[in-house]
Amino acid sequence: GQQLNQSPQSMFIQEGEDVSMNCTSSSIFNTWLWYKQDPGEGPVLLIALYKAGELTSNGRLTAQFGTTRKDSFLNISASIPSDVGIYFCAGTAGDSNYQLIWGAGTKLIIKP
Amino acid sequence: EAGVAQSPRYKIIEKRQSVAFWCNPISGHATLYWYQQILGQGPKLLIQFQNNGVVDDSQLPKDRFSAERLKGVDSTLKIQPAKLEDSAVYLCASSLDRGSEAFFGQGTRLTVV
């Protein structure tokens, strides 16, 4: 079945640093979604992307829908302690019957 | 606007017992999803409803899992009998329609001992 490769698996950064993570797929996707999950909570939608090349910002977060439609990245600028959590990419492929396919997540840890 | 409500938040049962989870989606959302999330992994879709009909249940272990959304609003997910490997967080999500952004509830953390 279709899979998403999300990297890195985890990141240790200093407060104030910029963060970048990405997702790649083996097939063309129609939608890319980025979620954040805090411990004990459900995932919360951060950014939704619907068109190839689309670049969308949400505060300090910026995400792009790759022009090949097989990848997406999420950047976080000037990280703060509350950015800690697990970030998931998810997307829908053309033949997936709108089923959301999920990456394995990127765990963001801020070094004290 | 109220979010997706799930109950209970936590449940501990012994293996071979049965358990049921409840979900109330966002008002007006036609699509409802049940996901299983094992620790350290992304959510795995168990079943997707469009109104009160099943769109996708290909990954639902139908010998022990069942779900229904009788009136196209609330939904229940049942496990009978439970196995140790069913220990996970069960997430309910809803979206306005298929392909729209999904909004998640807080989940039910199930521990099978």
PDB file of C-alpha atoms in Angstrom, chain A residues 9 31 33 35 37 39-45 47-50 86 88 92 96-105, chain B residues 9-10 33 35 37 40-45 48 55-56 58-59 89 91 98-107 109:
ATOM      1  CA  GLN A   9      12.302  10.647  13.240  1.00  0.00           C
ATOM      2  CA  THR A  31      -3.622  16.884  -0.342  1.00  0.00           C
ATOM      3  CA  LEU A  33      -1.829  18.004   5.915  1.00  0.00           C
ATOM      4  CA  TYR A  35      -0.685  17.877  12.368  1.00  0.00           C
ATOM      5  CA  GLN A  37       0.119  15.930  18.657  1.00  0.00           C
ATOM      6  CA  PRO A  39       0.999  13.950  24.894  1.00  0.00           C
ATOM      7  CA  GLY A  40      -2.439  12.639  25.816  1.00  0.00           C
ATOM      8  CA  GLU A  41      -4.179  14.606  23.102  1.00  0.00           C
ATOM      9  CA  GLY A  42      -5.435  13.957  19.613  1.00  0.00           C
ATOM     10  CA  PRO A  43      -3.599  15.428  16.608  1.00  0.00           C
ATOM     11  CA  VAL A  44      -4.374  19.080  15.864  1.00  0.00           C
ATOM     12  CA  LEU A  45      -4.338  20.355  12.295  1.00  0.00           C
ATOM     13  CA  ILE A  47      -1.656  23.551   7.922  1.00  0.00           C
ATOM     14  CA  ALA A  48      -3.555  22.100   4.961  1.00  0.00           C
ATOM     15  CA  LEU A  49      -2.200  22.198   1.392  1.00  0.00           C
ATOM     16  CA  TYR A  50      -4.238  21.476  -1.722  1.00  0.00           C
ATOM     17  CA  ILE A  86       5.110  15.015  17.611  1.00  0.00           C
ATOM     18  CA  PHE A  88       2.698  14.185  11.599  1.00  0.00           C
ATOM     19  CA  THR A  92      -4.630  11.787   0.301  1.00  0.00           C
ATOM     20  CA  SER A  96      -7.079   6.331  -2.190  1.00  0.00           C
ATOM     21  CA  ASN A  97     -10.813   6.958  -1.838  1.00  0.00           C
ATOM     22  CA  TYR A  98      -9.885   9.991   0.293  1.00  0.00           C
ATOM     23  CA  GLN A  99      -8.246   7.808   2.901  1.00  0.00           C
ATOM     24  CA  LEU A 100      -5.681   9.797   4.868  1.00  0.00           C
ATOM     25  CA  ILE A 101      -2.236   8.199   4.745  1.00  0.00           C
ATOM     26  CA  TRP A 102       0.012   9.095   7.675  1.00  0.00           C
ATOM     27  CA  GLY A 103       3.717   9.470   8.241  1.00  0.00           C
ATOM     28  CA  ALA A 104       5.303   7.966  11.351  1.00  0.00           C
ATOM     29  CA  GLY A 105       5.872  11.361  12.954  1.00  0.00           C
TER      30      GLY A 105
ATOM     31  CA  ARG B   9     -10.667   9.076  28.288  1.00  0.00           C
ATOM     32  CA  TYR B  10      -9.079   6.013  29.829  1.00  0.00           C
ATOM     33  CA  TYR B  33     -13.209   8.199  11.317  1.00  0.00           C
ATOM     34  CA  TYR B  35      -8.194   5.461  14.248  1.00  0.00           C
ATOM     35  CA  GLN B  37      -2.680   4.773  17.466  1.00  0.00           C
ATOM     36  CA  GLY B  40       5.291   5.676  18.872  1.00  0.00           C
ATOM     37  CA  GLN B  41       3.338   5.309  15.650  1.00  0.00           C
ATOM     38  CA  GLY B  42       1.065   7.406  13.513  1.00  0.00           C
ATOM     39  CA  PRO B  43      -2.705   6.862  13.538  1.00  0.00           C
ATOM     40  CA  LYS B  44      -3.986   3.849  11.621  1.00  0.00           C
ATOM     41  CA  LEU B  45      -7.449   4.097  10.098  1.00  0.00           C
ATOM     42  CA  GLN B  48     -14.502   5.559   7.906  1.00  0.00           C
ATOM     43  CA  VAL B  55     -16.828   3.924   3.236  1.00  0.00           C
ATOM     44  CA  ASP B  56     -13.701   2.025   4.268  1.00  0.00           C
ATOM     45  CA  SER B  58     -10.468  -2.582   5.137  1.00  0.00           C
ATOM     46  CA  GLN B  59      -8.156  -2.379   8.165  1.00  0.00           C
ATOM     47  CA  VAL B  89      -5.178   5.151  21.902  1.00  0.00           C
ATOM     48  CA  LEU B  91      -8.983   8.367  18.148  1.00  0.00           C
ATOM     49  CA  ARG B  98     -14.570  13.233   2.393  1.00  0.00           C
ATOM     50  CA  GLY B  99     -11.240  14.869   1.564  1.00  0.00           C
ATOM     51  CA  SER B 100     -11.768  17.802   3.961  1.00  0.00           C
ATOM     52  CA  GLU B 101      -9.555  18.436   6.963  1.00  0.00           C
ATOM     53  CA  ALA B 102     -10.162  15.984   9.795  1.00  0.00           C
ATOM     54  CA  PHE B 103     -10.527  17.242  13.375  1.00  0.00           C
ATOM     55  CA  PHE B 104      -9.645  14.860  16.183  1.00  0.00           C
ATOM     56  CA  GLY B 105     -10.990  14.156  19.634  1.00  0.00           C
ATOM     57  CA  GLN B 106      -8.682  13.656  22.610  1.00  0.00           C
ATOM     58  CA  GLY B 107      -8.828   9.894  22.244  1.00  0.00           C
ATOM     59  CA  ARG B 109      -6.390   5.290  25.984  1.00  0.00           C
TER      60      ARG B 109
END
